[in-house]
Amino acid sequence: DTRFEQVSQGTLVMSRTYLDELVFSVFNKTDEVQLLEIDIPVRFRESGFKSNFGGKLQQEGTKLLLELAPYSFEILTNSN
């Protein structure tokens, strides 16, 4: 299942689920650092998440907080 979670003029958050795996693909097309707040689907709220390309990630309750550098991307994966 692939979904567009957030779409704006300068950022894009997409998710893809397959069985017990969830991946967020996050893009920043702007020339400024972006702080993105991403809702975690209910069935994945007990999972931990990690960034795979060095983005600053925090998990707070039902949300992921990601700081993304200008003109960059990040792939967030859950750890089962």
PDB file of N, CA, C and O in Angstrom:
ATOM      1  N   ASP A   1       0.844  -1.172   0.000  1.00  0.00           N
ATOM      2  CA  ASP A   1       0.000   0.000   0.000  1.00  0.00           C
ATOM      3  C   ASP A   1       0.897   1.246   0.000  1.00  0.00           C
ATOM      4  O   ASP A   1       1.701   1.423   0.904  1.00  0.00           O
ATOM      5  N   THR A   2       0.765   2.093  -0.981  1.00  0.00           N
ATOM      6  CA  THR A   2       1.535   3.335  -1.072  1.00  0.00           C
ATOM      7  C   THR A   2       0.584   4.511  -0.903  1.00  0.00           C
ATOM      8  O   THR A   2      -0.485   4.532  -1.499  1.00  0.00           O
ATOM      9  N   ARG A   3       1.006   5.471  -0.048  1.00  0.00           N
ATOM     10  CA  ARG A   3       0.156   6.633   0.228  1.00  0.00           C
ATOM     11  C   ARG A   3       0.982   7.909   0.222  1.00  0.00           C
ATOM     12  O   ARG A   3       2.149   7.900   0.619  1.00  0.00           O
ATOM     13  N   PHE A   4       0.363   8.995  -0.192  1.00  0.00           N
ATOM     14  CA  PHE A   4       0.939  10.325  -0.033  1.00  0.00           C
ATOM     15  C   PHE A   4       0.446  10.845   1.311  1.00  0.00           C
ATOM     16  O   PHE A   4      -0.742  11.101   1.480  1.00  0.00           O
ATOM     17  N   GLU A   5       1.360  10.994   2.263  1.00  0.00           N
ATOM     18  CA  GLU A   5       0.997  11.417   3.617  1.00  0.00           C
ATOM     19  C   GLU A   5       0.932  12.934   3.736  1.00  0.00           C
ATOM     20  O   GLU A   5       0.042  13.459   4.385  1.00  0.00           O
ATOM     21  N   GLN A   6       1.912  13.622   3.139  1.00  0.00           N
ATOM     22  CA  GLN A   6       1.953  15.091   3.173  1.00  0.00           C
ATOM     23  C   GLN A   6       2.497  15.575   1.838  1.00  0.00           C
ATOM     24  O   GLN A   6       3.510  15.070   1.366  1.00  0.00           O
ATOM     25  N   VAL A   7       1.820  16.549   1.269  1.00  0.00           N
ATOM     26  CA  VAL A   7       2.278  17.153   0.016  1.00  0.00           C
ATOM     27  C   VAL A   7       2.178  18.665   0.174  1.00  0.00           C
ATOM     28  O   VAL A   7       1.130  19.180   0.544  1.00  0.00           O
ATOM     29  N   SER A   8       3.291  19.353  -0.069  1.00  0.00           N
ATOM     30  CA  SER A   8       3.276  20.811  -0.030  1.00  0.00           C
ATOM     31  C   SER A   8       4.127  21.325  -1.179  1.00  0.00           C
ATOM     32  O   SER A   8       4.700  20.542  -1.937  1.00  0.00           O
ATOM     33  N   GLN A   9       4.242  22.622  -1.274  1.00  0.00           N
ATOM     34  CA  GLN A   9       5.025  23.239  -2.342  1.00  0.00           C
ATOM     35  C   GLN A   9       6.477  22.762  -2.327  1.00  0.00           C
ATOM     36  O   GLN A   9       7.082  22.588  -3.361  1.00  0.00           O
ATOM     37  N   GLY A  10       7.030  22.525  -1.118  1.00  0.00           N
ATOM     38  CA  GLY A  10       8.451  22.204  -1.037  1.00  0.00           C
ATOM     39  C   GLY A  10       8.798  20.865  -0.426  1.00  0.00           C
ATOM     40  O   GLY A  10       9.952  20.452  -0.452  1.00  0.00           O
ATOM     41  N   THR A  11       7.800  20.159   0.151  1.00  0.00           N
ATOM     42  CA  THR A  11       8.096  18.879   0.792  1.00  0.00           C
ATOM     43  C   THR A  11       7.097  17.814   0.375  1.00  0.00           C
ATOM     44  O   THR A  11       5.969  18.117  -0.020  1.00  0.00           O
ATOM     45  N   LEU A  12       7.546  16.576   0.502  1.00  0.00           N
ATOM     46  CA  LEU A  12       6.694  15.427   0.162  1.00  0.00           C
ATOM     47  C   LEU A  12       7.011  14.304   1.128  1.00  0.00           C
ATOM     48  O   LEU A  12       8.188  14.012   1.377  1.00  0.00           O
ATOM     49  N   VAL A  13       5.965  13.692   1.694  1.00  0.00           N
ATOM     50  CA  VAL A  13       6.112  12.508   2.540  1.00  0.00           C
ATOM     51  C   VAL A  13       5.222  11.422   1.964  1.00  0.00           C
ATOM     52  O   VAL A  13       4.012  11.604   1.834  1.00  0.00           O
ATOM     53  N   MET A  14       5.843  10.301   1.598  1.00  0.00           N
ATOM     54  CA  MET A  14       5.115   9.139   1.080  1.00  0.00           C
ATOM     55  C   MET A  14       5.367   7.965   2.021  1.00  0.00           C
ATOM     56  O   MET A  14       6.421   7.884   2.644  1.00  0.00           O
ATOM     57  N   SER A  15       4.400   7.059   2.111  1.00  0.00           N
ATOM     58  CA  SER A  15       4.596   5.852   2.914  1.00  0.00           C
ATOM     59  C   SER A  15       4.278   4.623   2.066  1.00  0.00           C
ATOM     60  O   SER A  15       3.482   4.689   1.131  1.00  0.00           O
ATOM     61  N   ARG A  16       4.939   3.543   2.437  1.00  0.00           N
ATOM     62  CA  ARG A  16       4.680   2.261   1.784  1.00  0.00           C
ATOM     63  C   ARG A  16       4.680   1.199   2.870  1.00  0.00           C
ATOM     64  O   ARG A  16       5.620   1.111   3.662  1.00  0.00           O
ATOM     65  N   THR A  17       3.613   0.416   2.924  1.00  0.00           N
ATOM     66  CA  THR A  17       3.540  -0.689   3.872  1.00  0.00           C
ATOM     67  C   THR A  17       3.530  -1.999   3.118  1.00  0.00           C
ATOM     68  O   THR A  17       2.958  -2.111   2.021  1.00  0.00           O
ATOM     69  N   TYR A  18       4.198  -2.974   3.720  1.00  0.00           N
ATOM     70  CA  TYR A  18       4.193  -4.337   3.197  1.00  0.00           C
ATOM     71  C   TYR A  18       4.328  -5.267   4.396  1.00  0.00           C
ATOM     72  O   TYR A  18       5.343  -5.223   5.103  1.00  0.00           O
ATOM     73  N   LEU A  19       3.273  -6.036   4.646  1.00  0.00           N
ATOM     74  CA  LEU A  19       3.213  -6.907   5.816  1.00  0.00           C
ATOM     75  C   LEU A  19       3.492  -6.091   7.078  1.00  0.00           C
ATOM     76  O   LEU A  19       2.744  -5.188   7.386  1.00  0.00           O
ATOM     77  N   ASP A  20       4.578  -6.381   7.802  1.00  0.00           N
ATOM     78  CA  ASP A  20       4.881  -5.666   9.047  1.00  0.00           C
ATOM     79  C   ASP A  20       5.941  -4.595   8.860  1.00  0.00           C
ATOM     80  O   ASP A  20       6.565  -4.169   9.833  1.00  0.00           O
ATOM     81  N   GLU A  21       6.163  -4.157   7.643  1.00  0.00           N
ATOM     82  CA  GLU A  21       7.169  -3.144   7.375  1.00  0.00           C
ATOM     83  C   GLU A  21       6.507  -1.853   6.902  1.00  0.00           C
ATOM     84  O   GLU A  21       5.559  -1.871   6.131  1.00  0.00           O
ATOM     85  N   LEU A  22       7.046  -0.740   7.393  1.00  0.00           N
ATOM     86  CA  LEU A  22       6.577   0.586   6.990  1.00  0.00           C
ATOM     87  C   LEU A  22       7.788   1.428   6.633  1.00  0.00           C
ATOM     88  O   LEU A  22       8.759   1.484   7.392  1.00  0.00           O
ATOM     89  N   VAL A  23       7.735   2.055   5.481  1.00  0.00           N
ATOM     90  CA  VAL A  23       8.813   2.929   5.020  1.00  0.00           C
ATOM     91  C   VAL A  23       8.214   4.286   4.674  1.00  0.00           C
ATOM     92  O   VAL A  23       7.199   4.357   3.976  1.00  0.00           O
ATOM     93  N   PHE A  24       8.834   5.352   5.198  1.00  0.00           N
ATOM     94  CA  PHE A  24       8.485   6.705   4.807  1.00  0.00           C
ATOM     95  C   PHE A  24       9.604   7.230   3.909  1.00  0.00           C
ATOM     96  O   PHE A  24      10.779   7.165   4.281  1.00  0.00           O
ATOM     97  N   SER A  25       9.248   7.759   2.752  1.00  0.00           N
ATOM     98  CA  SER A  25      10.188   8.461   1.877  1.00  0.00           C
ATOM     99  C   SER A  25       9.853   9.945   1.994  1.00  0.00           C
ATOM    100  O   SER A  25       8.718  10.350   1.749  1.00  0.00           O
ATOM    101  N   VAL A  26      10.860  10.743   2.386  1.00  0.00           N
ATOM    102  CA  VAL A  26      10.629  12.153   2.694  1.00  0.00           C
ATOM    103  C   VAL A  26      11.578  13.005   1.847  1.00  0.00           C
ATOM    104  O   VAL A  26      12.785  12.722   1.789  1.00  0.00           O
ATOM    105  N   PHE A  27      11.039  14.032   1.199  1.00  0.00           N
ATOM    106  CA  PHE A  27      11.817  14.879   0.299  1.00  0.00           C
ATOM    107  C   PHE A  27      11.658  16.345   0.686  1.00  0.00           C
ATOM    108  O   PHE A  27      10.550  16.791   0.962  1.00  0.00           O
ATOM    109  N   ASN A  28      12.768  17.074   0.672  1.00  0.00           N
ATOM    110  CA  ASN A  28      12.767  18.511   0.909  1.00  0.00           C
ATOM    111  C   ASN A  28      13.345  19.191  -0.330  1.00  0.00           C
ATOM    112  O   ASN A  28      14.541  19.092  -0.582  1.00  0.00           O
ATOM    113  N   LYS A  29      12.515  19.876  -1.097  1.00  0.00           N
ATOM    114  CA  LYS A  29      12.955  20.559  -2.322  1.00  0.00           C
ATOM    115  C   LYS A  29      13.258  22.034  -2.089  1.00  0.00           C
ATOM    116  O   LYS A  29      13.527  22.762  -3.028  1.00  0.00           O
ATOM    117  N   THR A  30      13.239  22.472  -0.827  1.00  0.00           N
ATOM    118  CA  THR A  30      13.436  23.889  -0.531  1.00  0.00           C
ATOM    119  C   THR A  30      14.895  24.183  -0.184  1.00  0.00           C
ATOM    120  O   THR A  30      15.678  23.266   0.062  1.00  0.00           O
ATOM    121  N   ASP A  31      15.218  25.467  -0.099  1.00  0.00           N
ATOM    122  CA  ASP A  31      16.574  25.870   0.269  1.00  0.00           C
ATOM    123  C   ASP A  31      16.694  26.143   1.776  1.00  0.00           C
ATOM    124  O   ASP A  31      17.632  26.772   2.227  1.00  0.00           O
ATOM    125  N   GLU A  32      15.730  25.641   2.552  1.00  0.00           N
ATOM    126  CA  GLU A  32      15.726  25.823   3.999  1.00  0.00           C
ATOM    127  C   GLU A  32      15.567  24.484   4.704  1.00  0.00           C
ATOM    128  O   GLU A  32      14.957  23.552   4.164  1.00  0.00           O
ATOM    129  N   VAL A  33      16.099  24.398   5.923  1.00  0.00           N
ATOM    130  CA  VAL A  33      15.879  23.218   6.763  1.00  0.00           C
ATOM    131  C   VAL A  33      14.381  23.116   7.046  1.00  0.00           C
ATOM    132  O   VAL A  33      13.720  24.129   7.314  1.00  0.00           O
ATOM    133  N   GLN A  34      13.841  21.911   6.989  1.00  0.00           N
ATOM    134  CA  GLN A  34      12.421  21.690   7.277  1.00  0.00           C
ATOM    135  C   GLN A  34      12.280  20.778   8.486  1.00  0.00           C
ATOM    136  O   GLN A  34      13.002  19.786   8.608  1.00  0.00           O
ATOM    137  N   LEU A  35      11.363  21.107   9.389  1.00  0.00           N
ATOM    138  CA  LEU A  35      11.003  20.247  10.503  1.00  0.00           C
ATOM    139  C   LEU A  35       9.636  19.663  10.176  1.00  0.00           C
ATOM    140  O   LEU A  35       8.647  20.399  10.100  1.00  0.00           O
ATOM    141  N   LEU A  36       9.609  18.365   9.961  1.00  0.00           N
ATOM    142  CA  LEU A  36       8.377  17.690   9.554  1.00  0.00           C
ATOM    143  C   LEU A  36       7.850  16.829  10.685  1.00  0.00           C
ATOM    144  O   LEU A  36       8.615  16.162  11.390  1.00  0.00           O
ATOM    145  N   GLU A  37       6.541  16.844  10.837  1.00  0.00           N
ATOM    146  CA  GLU A  37       5.855  16.032  11.830  1.00  0.00           C
ATOM    147  C   GLU A  37       5.025  14.997  11.074  1.00  0.00           C
ATOM    148  O   GLU A  37       4.148  15.357  10.290  1.00  0.00           O
ATOM    149  N   ILE A  38       5.318  13.724  11.302  1.00  0.00           N
ATOM    150  CA  ILE A  38       4.692  12.641  10.546  1.00  0.00           C
ATOM    151  C   ILE A  38       3.909  11.761  11.510  1.00  0.00           C
ATOM    152  O   ILE A  38       4.457  11.266  12.502  1.00  0.00           O
ATOM    153  N   ASP A  39       2.620  11.561  11.233  1.00  0.00           N
ATOM    154  CA  ASP A  39       1.783  10.680  12.058  1.00  0.00           C
ATOM    155  C   ASP A  39       2.160   9.225  11.798  1.00  0.00           C
ATOM    156  O   ASP A  39       2.299   8.804  10.646  1.00  0.00           O
ATOM    157  N   ILE A  40       2.296   8.463  12.882  1.00  0.00           N
ATOM    158  CA  ILE A  40       2.573   7.025  12.772  1.00  0.00           C
ATOM    159  C   ILE A  40       1.238   6.283  12.762  1.00  0.00           C
ATOM    160  O   ILE A  40       0.423   6.474  13.677  1.00  0.00           O
ATOM    161  N   PRO A  41       0.983   5.433  11.770  1.00  0.00           N
ATOM    162  CA  PRO A  41      -0.253   4.650  11.758  1.00  0.00           C
ATOM    163  C   PRO A  41      -0.369   3.793  13.034  1.00  0.00           C
ATOM    164  O   PRO A  41       0.638   3.336  13.585  1.00  0.00           O
ATOM    165  N   VAL A  42      -1.589   3.578  13.484  1.00  0.00           N
ATOM    166  CA  VAL A  42      -1.853   2.889  14.748  1.00  0.00           C
ATOM    167  C   VAL A  42      -1.104   1.564  14.845  1.00  0.00           C
ATOM    168  O   VAL A  42      -0.463   1.278  15.860  1.00  0.00           O
ATOM    169  N   ARG A  43      -1.132   0.751  13.823  1.00  0.00           N
ATOM    170  CA  ARG A  43      -0.531  -0.589  13.919  1.00  0.00           C
ATOM    171  C   ARG A  43       0.986  -0.576  14.020  1.00  0.00           C
ATOM    172  O   ARG A  43       1.598  -1.588  14.336  1.00  0.00           O
ATOM    173  N   PHE A  44       1.628   0.582  13.784  1.00  0.00           N
ATOM    174  CA  PHE A  44       3.086   0.675  13.857  1.00  0.00           C
ATOM    175  C   PHE A  44       3.576   1.524  15.036  1.00  0.00           C
ATOM    176  O   PHE A  44       4.768   1.796  15.147  1.00  0.00           O
ATOM    177  N   ARG A  45       2.691   1.922  15.916  1.00  0.00           N
ATOM    178  CA  ARG A  45       3.073   2.829  17.004  1.00  0.00           C
ATOM    179  C   ARG A  45       3.981   2.186  18.044  1.00  0.00           C
ATOM    180  O   ARG A  45       4.665   2.883  18.770  1.00  0.00           O
ATOM    181  N   GLU A  46       4.005   0.882  18.119  1.00  0.00           N
ATOM    182  CA  GLU A  46       4.900   0.198  19.057  1.00  0.00           C
ATOM    183  C   GLU A  46       6.275  -0.033  18.441  1.00  0.00           C
ATOM    184  O   GLU A  46       7.206  -0.447  19.125  1.00  0.00           O
ATOM    185  N   SER A  47       6.426   0.205  17.161  1.00  0.00           N
ATOM    186  CA  SER A  47       7.706   0.024  16.470  1.00  0.00           C
ATOM    187  C   SER A  47       8.608   1.213  16.724  1.00  0.00           C
ATOM    188  O   SER A  47       8.143   2.338  16.901  1.00  0.00           O
ATOM    189  N   GLY A  48       9.898   0.970  16.701  1.00  0.00           N
ATOM    190  CA  GLY A  48      10.852   2.065  16.670  1.00  0.00           C
ATOM    191  C   GLY A  48      11.150   2.393  15.212  1.00  0.00           C
ATOM    192  O   GLY A  48      10.968   1.551  14.332  1.00  0.00           O
ATOM    193  N   PHE A  49      11.595   3.600  14.948  1.00  0.00           N
ATOM    194  CA  PHE A  49      11.928   4.005  13.585  1.00  0.00           C
ATOM    195  C   PHE A  49      13.360   4.510  13.540  1.00  0.00           C
ATOM    196  O   PHE A  49      13.876   5.009  14.536  1.00  0.00           O
ATOM    197  N   LYS A  50      13.989   4.374  12.382  1.00  0.00           N
ATOM    198  CA  LYS A  50      15.346   4.895  12.215  1.00  0.00           C
ATOM    199  C   LYS A  50      15.456   5.627  10.887  1.00  0.00           C
ATOM    200  O   LYS A  50      14.745   5.317   9.930  1.00  0.00           O
ATOM    201  N   SER A  51      16.345   6.606  10.874  1.00  0.00           N
ATOM    202  CA  SER A  51      16.652   7.298   9.617  1.00  0.00           C
ATOM    203  C   SER A  51      17.825   6.571   8.975  1.00  0.00           C
ATOM    204  O   SER A  51      18.712   6.075   9.670  1.00  0.00           O
ATOM    205  N   ASN A  52      17.838   6.497   7.672  1.00  0.00           N
ATOM    206  CA  ASN A  52      18.862   5.743   6.954  1.00  0.00           C
ATOM    207  C   ASN A  52      19.874   6.621   6.239  1.00  0.00           C
ATOM    208  O   ASN A  52      20.853   6.105   5.704  1.00  0.00           O
ATOM    209  N   PHE A  53      19.665   7.941   6.230  1.00  0.00           N
ATOM    210  CA  PHE A  53      20.580   8.841   5.530  1.00  0.00           C
ATOM    211  C   PHE A  53      20.986  10.041   6.383  1.00  0.00           C
ATOM    212  O   PHE A  53      21.318  11.099   5.859  1.00  0.00           O
ATOM    213  N   GLY A  54      20.949   9.886   7.710  1.00  0.00           N
ATOM    214  CA  GLY A  54      21.497  10.904   8.599  1.00  0.00           C
ATOM    215  C   GLY A  54      20.569  12.018   9.029  1.00  0.00           C
ATOM    216  O   GLY A  54      21.001  12.948   9.707  1.00  0.00           O
ATOM    217  N   GLY A  55      19.294  11.957   8.666  1.00  0.00           N
ATOM    218  CA  GLY A  55      18.346  12.978   9.130  1.00  0.00           C
ATOM    219  C   GLY A  55      18.152  12.871  10.636  1.00  0.00           C
ATOM    220  O   GLY A  55      18.227  11.786  11.209  1.00  0.00           O
ATOM    221  N   LYS A  56      17.922  14.004  11.286  1.00  0.00           N
ATOM    222  CA  LYS A  56      17.699  14.011  12.733  1.00  0.00           C
ATOM    223  C   LYS A  56      16.258  13.599  13.015  1.00  0.00           C
ATOM    224  O   LYS A  56      15.327  14.304  12.646  1.00  0.00           O
ATOM    225  N   LEU A  57      16.094  12.453  13.687  1.00  0.00           N
ATOM    226  CA  LEU A  57      14.775  11.868  13.898  1.00  0.00           C
ATOM    227  C   LEU A  57      14.515  11.678  15.381  1.00  0.00           C
ATOM    228  O   LEU A  57      15.376  11.203  16.114  1.00  0.00           O
ATOM    229  N   GLN A  58      13.291  12.041  15.796  1.00  0.00           N
ATOM    230  CA  GLN A  58      12.814  11.776  17.151  1.00  0.00           C
ATOM    231  C   GLN A  58      11.433  11.161  17.042  1.00  0.00           C
ATOM    232  O   GLN A  58      10.647  11.538  16.165  1.00  0.00           O
ATOM    233  N   GLN A  59      11.149  10.222  17.932  1.00  0.00           N
ATOM    234  CA  GLN A  59       9.816   9.644  17.993  1.00  0.00           C
ATOM    235  C   GLN A  59       9.181  10.112  19.288  1.00  0.00           C
ATOM    236  O   GLN A  59       9.708   9.869  20.363  1.00  0.00           O
ATOM    237  N   GLU A  60       8.054  10.829  19.163  1.00  0.00           N
ATOM    238  CA  GLU A  60       7.343  11.347  20.324  1.00  0.00           C
ATOM    239  C   GLU A  60       5.897  10.888  20.264  1.00  0.00           C
ATOM    240  O   GLU A  60       5.103  11.425  19.490  1.00  0.00           O
ATOM    241  N   GLY A  61       5.602   9.874  21.049  1.00  0.00           N
ATOM    242  CA  GLY A  61       4.243   9.351  21.087  1.00  0.00           C
ATOM    243  C   GLY A  61       3.823   8.786  19.744  1.00  0.00           C
ATOM    244  O   GLY A  61       4.420   7.859  19.228  1.00  0.00           O
ATOM    245  N   THR A  62       2.820   9.401  19.160  1.00  0.00           N
ATOM    246  CA  THR A  62       2.249   8.897  17.900  1.00  0.00           C
ATOM    247  C   THR A  62       2.820   9.619  16.679  1.00  0.00           C
ATOM    248  O   THR A  62       2.291   9.484  15.583  1.00  0.00           O
ATOM    249  N   LYS A  63       3.909  10.379  16.874  1.00  0.00           N
ATOM    250  CA  LYS A  63       4.469  11.177  15.781  1.00  0.00           C
ATOM    251  C   LYS A  63       5.975  10.970  15.650  1.00  0.00           C
ATOM    252  O   LYS A  63       6.667  10.691  16.627  1.00  0.00           O
ATOM    253  N   LEU A  64       6.446  11.133  14.428  1.00  0.00           N
ATOM    254  CA  LEU A  64       7.870  11.217  14.149  1.00  0.00           C
ATOM    255  C   LEU A  64       8.191  12.670  13.842  1.00  0.00           C
ATOM    256  O   LEU A  64       7.463  13.323  13.096  1.00  0.00           O
ATOM    257  N   LEU A  65       9.272  13.175  14.418  1.00  0.00           N
ATOM    258  CA  LEU A  65       9.735  14.530  14.138  1.00  0.00           C
ATOM    259  C   LEU A  65      11.052  14.405  13.389  1.00  0.00           C
ATOM    260  O   LEU A  65      12.006  13.809  13.891  1.00  0.00           O
ATOM    261  N   LEU A  66      11.100  14.940  12.182  1.00  0.00           N
ATOM    262  CA  LEU A  66      12.267  14.811  11.323  1.00  0.00           C
ATOM    263  C   LEU A  66      12.769  16.184  10.914  1.00  0.00           C
ATOM    264  O   LEU A  66      11.995  16.998  10.401  1.00  0.00           O
ATOM    265  N   GLU A  67      14.043  16.435  11.149  1.00  0.00           N
ATOM    266  CA  GLU A  67      14.694  17.649  10.663  1.00  0.00           C
ATOM    267  C   GLU A  67      15.437  17.274   9.390  1.00  0.00           C
ATOM    268  O   GLU A  67      16.303  16.405   9.400  1.00  0.00           O
ATOM    269  N   LEU A  68      15.080  17.938   8.307  1.00  0.00           N
ATOM    270  CA  LEU A  68      15.605  17.575   6.993  1.00  0.00           C
ATOM    271  C   LEU A  68      16.329  18.763   6.370  1.00  0.00           C
ATOM    272  O   LEU A  68      15.775  19.858   6.265  1.00  0.00           O
ATOM    273  N   ALA A  69      17.574  18.539   5.972  1.00  0.00           N
ATOM    274  CA  ALA A  69      18.415  19.589   5.387  1.00  0.00           C
ATOM    275  C   ALA A  69      17.830  20.069   4.059  1.00  0.00           C
ATOM    276  O   ALA A  69      17.039  19.361   3.417  1.00  0.00           O
ATOM    277  N   PRO A  70      18.226  21.248   3.597  1.00  0.00           N
ATOM    278  CA  PRO A  70      17.767  21.747   2.297  1.00  0.00           C
ATOM    279  C   PRO A  70      18.146  20.792   1.159  1.00  0.00           C
ATOM    280  O   PRO A  70      19.199  20.157   1.205  1.00  0.00           O
ATOM    281  N   TYR A  71      17.277  20.701   0.184  1.00  0.00           N
ATOM    282  CA  TYR A  71      17.511  19.885  -1.026  1.00  0.00           C
ATOM    283  C   TYR A  71      17.995  18.478  -0.688  1.00  0.00           C
ATOM    284  O   TYR A  71      19.002  18.010  -1.204  1.00  0.00           O
ATOM    285  N   SER A  72      17.258  17.813   0.205  1.00  0.00           N
ATOM    286  CA  SER A  72      17.684  16.477   0.617  1.00  0.00           C
ATOM    287  C   SER A  72      16.486  15.545   0.714  1.00  0.00           C
ATOM    288  O   SER A  72      15.335  15.947   0.516  1.00  0.00           O
ATOM    289  N   PHE A  73      16.779  14.294   1.066  1.00  0.00           N
ATOM    290  CA  PHE A  73      15.731  13.304   1.243  1.00  0.00           C
ATOM    291  C   PHE A  73      16.116  12.417   2.419  1.00  0.00           C
ATOM    292  O   PHE A  73      17.264  12.401   2.867  1.00  0.00           O
ATOM    293  N   GLU A  74      15.149  11.644   2.892  1.00  0.00           N
ATOM    294  CA  GLU A  74      15.397  10.680   3.961  1.00  0.00           C
ATOM    295  C   GLU A  74      14.472   9.500   3.767  1.00  0.00           C
ATOM    296  O   GLU A  74      13.352   9.658   3.252  1.00  0.00           O
ATOM    297  N   ILE A  75      14.942   8.339   4.150  1.00  0.00           N
ATOM    298  CA  ILE A  75      14.137   7.120   4.169  1.00  0.00           C
ATOM    299  C   ILE A  75      14.061   6.673   5.627  1.00  0.00           C
ATOM    300  O   ILE A  75      15.086   6.412   6.255  1.00  0.00           O
ATOM    301  N   LEU A  76      12.844   6.593   6.152  1.00  0.00           N
ATOM    302  CA  LEU A  76      12.617   6.159   7.531  1.00  0.00           C
ATOM    303  C   LEU A  76      12.028   4.759   7.502  1.00  0.00           C
ATOM    304  O   LEU A  76      11.079   4.492   6.759  1.00  0.00           O
ATOM    305  N   THR A  77      12.600   3.860   8.301  1.00  0.00           N
ATOM    306  CA  THR A  77      12.116   2.477   8.336  1.00  0.00           C
ATOM    307  C   THR A  77      11.805   2.090   9.770  1.00  0.00           C
ATOM    308  O   THR A  77      12.440   2.567  10.707  1.00  0.00           O
ATOM    309  N   ASN A  78      10.818   1.211   9.917  1.00  0.00           N
ATOM    310  CA  ASN A  78      10.501   0.712  11.257  1.00  0.00           C
ATOM    311  C   ASN A  78      11.383  -0.489  11.565  1.00  0.00           C
ATOM    312  O   ASN A  78      11.826  -1.204  10.677  1.00  0.00           O
ATOM    313  N   SER A  79      11.667  -0.647  12.855  1.00  0.00           N
ATOM    314  CA  SER A  79      12.437  -1.804  13.299  1.00  0.00           C
ATOM    315  C   SER A  79      11.497  -2.694  14.095  1.00  0.00           C
ATOM    316  O   SER A  79      10.997  -2.296  15.140  1.00  0.00           O
ATOM    317  N   ASN A  80      11.227  -3.851  13.556  1.00  0.00           N
ATOM    318  CA  ASN A  80      10.255  -4.767  14.181  1.00  0.00           C
ATOM    319  C   ASN A  80      10.811  -5.388  15.428  1.00  0.00           C
ATOM    320  O   ASN A  80      11.881  -5.741  15.591  1.00  0.00           O
TER     321      ASN A  80
END
